[in-house]
mmCIF file of C-alpha atoms in Angstrom:
data_model
loop_
_atom_site.group_PDB
_atom_site.id
_atom_site.type_symbol
_atom_site.label_atom_id
_atom_site.label_comp_id
_atom_site.label_asym_id
_atom_site.label_seq_id
_atom_site.Cartn_x
_atom_site.Cartn_y
_atom_site.Cartn_z
ATOM 1 C CA MET A 24 166.674 58.046 94.523
ATOM 2 C CA PHE A 25 164.213 58.387 97.417
ATOM 3 C CA SER A 26 160.490 57.736 97.195
ATOM 4 C CA LEU A 27 158.159 60.401 98.556
ATOM 5 C CA GLU A 28 156.882 57.940 101.160
ATOM 6 C CA ALA A 29 160.409 57.254 102.397
ATOM 7 C CA ILE A 30 160.995 60.937 103.104
ATOM 8 C CA ALA A 31 157.467 61.797 104.290
ATOM 9 C CA GLN A 32 157.496 62.795 107.934
ATOM 10 C CA LYS A 33 155.223 60.849 110.236
ATOM 11 C CA THR A 34 153.998 61.246 113.772
ATOM 12 C CA THR A 35 152.619 59.218 116.638
ATOM 13 C CA LEU A 36 149.272 60.692 117.613
ATOM 14 C CA THR A 37 147.851 60.012 121.059
ATOM 15 C CA VAL A 38 144.123 60.671 121.360
ATOM 16 C CA LYS A 39 142.723 60.860 124.881
ATOM 17 C CA ILE A 40 138.970 60.643 125.425
ATOM 18 C CA GLU A 41 137.889 62.019 128.801
ATOM 19 C CA GLY A 42 134.646 62.647 130.645
ATOM 20 C CA ILE A 43 133.009 59.341 129.753
ATOM 21 C CA LYS A 44 130.227 58.546 132.200
ATOM 22 C CA ALA A 45 130.814 54.793 132.156
ATOM 23 C CA GLU A 46 133.369 52.354 133.493
ATOM 24 C CA GLU A 47 133.189 49.937 130.577
ATOM 25 C CA GLY A 48 132.331 49.895 126.924
ATOM 26 C CA LYS A 49 133.969 50.777 123.652
ATOM 27 C CA ILE A 50 134.871 54.077 121.980
ATOM 28 C CA LEU A 51 135.154 54.145 118.193
ATOM 29 C CA LEU A 52 137.396 56.681 116.460
ATOM 30 C CA ALA A 53 137.561 57.873 112.853
ATOM 31 C CA LEU A 54 140.421 60.003 111.517
ATOM 32 C CA TYR A 55 139.641 62.055 108.395
ATOM 33 C CA THR A 56 141.946 63.880 105.987
ATOM 34 C CA ARG A 57 139.470 65.802 103.834
ATOM 35 C CA GLU A 58 136.316 67.826 104.312
ATOM 36 C CA ALA A 59 134.517 65.882 101.565
ATOM 37 C CA GLU A 60 134.908 62.650 103.584
ATOM 38 C CA PHE A 61 134.302 64.058 107.085
ATOM 39 C CA LEU A 62 131.702 61.986 108.971
ATOM 40 C CA SER A 63 131.306 59.579 106.059
ATOM 41 C CA ASP A 64 132.328 55.941 105.833
ATOM 42 C CA GLU A 65 135.426 57.015 103.863
ATOM 43 C CA ILE A 66 137.787 57.343 106.808
ATOM 44 C CA TYR A 67 141.562 57.575 106.609
ATOM 45 C CA LEU A 68 142.088 55.512 109.755
ATOM 46 C CA GLY A 69 139.703 53.887 112.222
ATOM 47 C CA ASN A 70 140.321 52.382 115.608
ATOM 48 C CA GLU A 71 138.602 51.339 118.804
ATOM 49 C CA ALA A 72 139.558 51.432 122.459
ATOM 50 C CA TYR A 73 137.963 50.193 125.638
ATOM 51 C CA ILE A 74 137.037 52.514 128.473
ATOM 52 C CA GLN A 75 139.036 52.289 131.675
ATOM 53 C CA ASN A 76 138.225 54.544 134.629
ATOM 54 C CA GLY A 77 136.070 56.838 132.496
ATOM 55 C CA LYS A 78 138.792 57.340 129.865
ATOM 56 C CA ALA A 79 139.969 55.798 126.621
ATOM 57 C CA ILE A 80 143.344 56.255 124.935
ATOM 58 C CA PHE A 81 144.231 55.678 121.295
ATOM 59 C CA LEU A 82 147.792 55.452 119.985
ATOM 60 C CA LEU A 83 147.898 56.084 116.220
ATOM 61 C CA GLU A 84 151.362 55.456 114.813
ATOM 62 C CA ASN A 85 152.981 56.445 111.517
ATOM 63 C CA VAL A 86 150.429 59.135 110.673
ATOM 64 C CA PRO A 87 151.848 61.455 107.987
ATOM 65 C CA TYR A 88 152.160 65.139 108.830
ATOM 66 C CA GLY A 89 149.091 67.033 107.655
ATOM 67 C CA VAL A 90 145.652 68.339 108.576
ATOM 68 C CA TYR A 91 143.122 65.952 110.125
ATOM 69 C CA ALA A 92 139.804 65.877 111.973
ATOM 70 C CA ILE A 93 138.590 63.198 114.384
ATOM 71 C CA SER A 94 135.128 61.993 115.305
ATOM 72 C CA THR A 95 134.489 59.547 118.146
ATOM 73 C CA TYR A 96 131.512 57.990 119.852
ATOM 74 C CA PHE A 97 130.772 55.750 122.800
ATOM 75 C CA ASP A 98 129.249 52.600 121.321
ATOM 76 C CA LYS A 99 127.201 51.709 124.406
ATOM 77 C CA ASN A 100 125.588 48.634 122.897
ATOM 78 C CA GLU A 101 128.668 47.677 120.822
ATOM 79 C CA ASN A 102 126.735 47.398 117.557
ATOM 80 C CA GLY A 103 129.358 49.350 115.588
ATOM 81 C CA GLU A 104 126.972 52.222 114.815
ATOM 82 C CA LEU A 105 126.182 55.613 116.296
ATOM 83 C CA ASP A 106 122.580 55.084 117.346
ATOM 84 C CA THR A 107 120.190 57.971 116.699
ATOM 85 C CA ASN A 108 116.564 58.752 117.456
ATOM 86 C CA PHE A 109 113.867 59.213 114.807
ATOM 87 C CA LEU A 110 115.080 62.796 114.186
ATOM 88 C CA GLY A 111 118.667 61.651 113.601
ATOM 89 C CA ILE A 112 119.903 63.012 116.933
ATOM 90 C CA PRO A 113 122.584 60.762 118.477
ATOM 91 C CA LYS A 114 121.515 58.665 121.456
ATOM 92 C CA GLU A 115 125.113 57.729 122.276
ATOM 93 C CA PRO A 116 127.771 60.188 123.518
ATOM 94 C CA TYR A 117 130.138 61.546 120.875
ATOM 95 C CA GLY A 118 133.013 63.985 120.477
ATOM 96 C CA PHE A 119 135.272 65.688 117.961
ATOM 97 C CA SER A 120 138.842 66.895 117.836
ATOM 98 C CA MET A 121 139.210 70.510 119.007
ATOM 99 C CA ASN A 122 136.007 70.036 121.092
ATOM 100 C CA PRO A 123 133.880 72.392 118.954
ATOM 101 C CA GLU A 124 130.413 73.492 120.030
ATOM 102 C CA SER A 125 127.783 71.466 118.180
ATOM 103 C CA ASN A 126 124.376 72.770 119.194
ATOM 104 C CA PHE A 127 122.600 72.246 115.874
ATOM 105 C CA GLY A 128 124.234 69.328 114.129
ATOM 106 C CA PRO A 129 127.817 68.171 113.847
ATOM 107 C CA PRO A 130 130.722 70.587 113.392
ATOM 108 C CA SER A 131 132.362 71.175 110.041
ATOM 109 C CA PHE A 132 135.707 69.640 109.132
ATOM 110 C CA ASP A 133 137.333 73.057 109.648
ATOM 111 C CA GLN A 134 135.911 73.349 113.186
ATOM 112 C CA ALA A 135 137.395 69.978 114.152
ATOM 113 C CA ALA A 136 140.618 70.227 112.117
ATOM 114 C CA PHE A 137 144.113 70.197 113.598
ATOM 115 C CA ARG A 138 147.598 70.040 112.100
ATOM 116 C CA LEU A 139 150.194 67.356 112.817
ATOM 117 C CA SER A 140 153.718 68.643 112.271
ATOM 118 C CA SER A 141 155.902 67.105 114.982
ATOM 119 C CA PRO A 142 157.139 63.570 115.755
ATOM 120 C CA SER A 143 154.481 63.118 118.459
ATOM 121 C CA ASP A 144 151.324 64.944 119.421
ATOM 122 C CA THR A 145 148.356 64.547 121.756
ATOM 123 C CA ILE A 146 144.726 65.489 121.216
ATOM 124 C CA THR A 147 142.205 65.432 124.088
ATOM 125 C CA ILE A 148 138.491 65.036 123.347
ATOM 126 C CA THR A 149 136.093 65.682 126.205
ATOM 127 C CA TYR A 150 132.611 64.188 126.294
#
């Protein structure tokens, strides 16, 4: 008898962050599986990568097929938090999967959502 996990299909997800206006620093990434958790501390998977030549690349392995959304930010001062001003507006660059417009607040989960359904996939987020 097979367990569901043994037969669940998984992918390797490459996430490329481009357009960073810095040569060094750290990008933090959060991968979410549900709208109710999007942009909260309840992330499915988190990771960090260092900037090289204005880019950062994440390699997320063994991610089950499904629908996800990603948020990222450039942690300029490496304090592990997205710094905001007194109005709550981010002071550090940020981005989301699917590169949605976010003129008045962050996008919804649906605006940033994408489906993984192949053995490997790549998402590019542009700052």
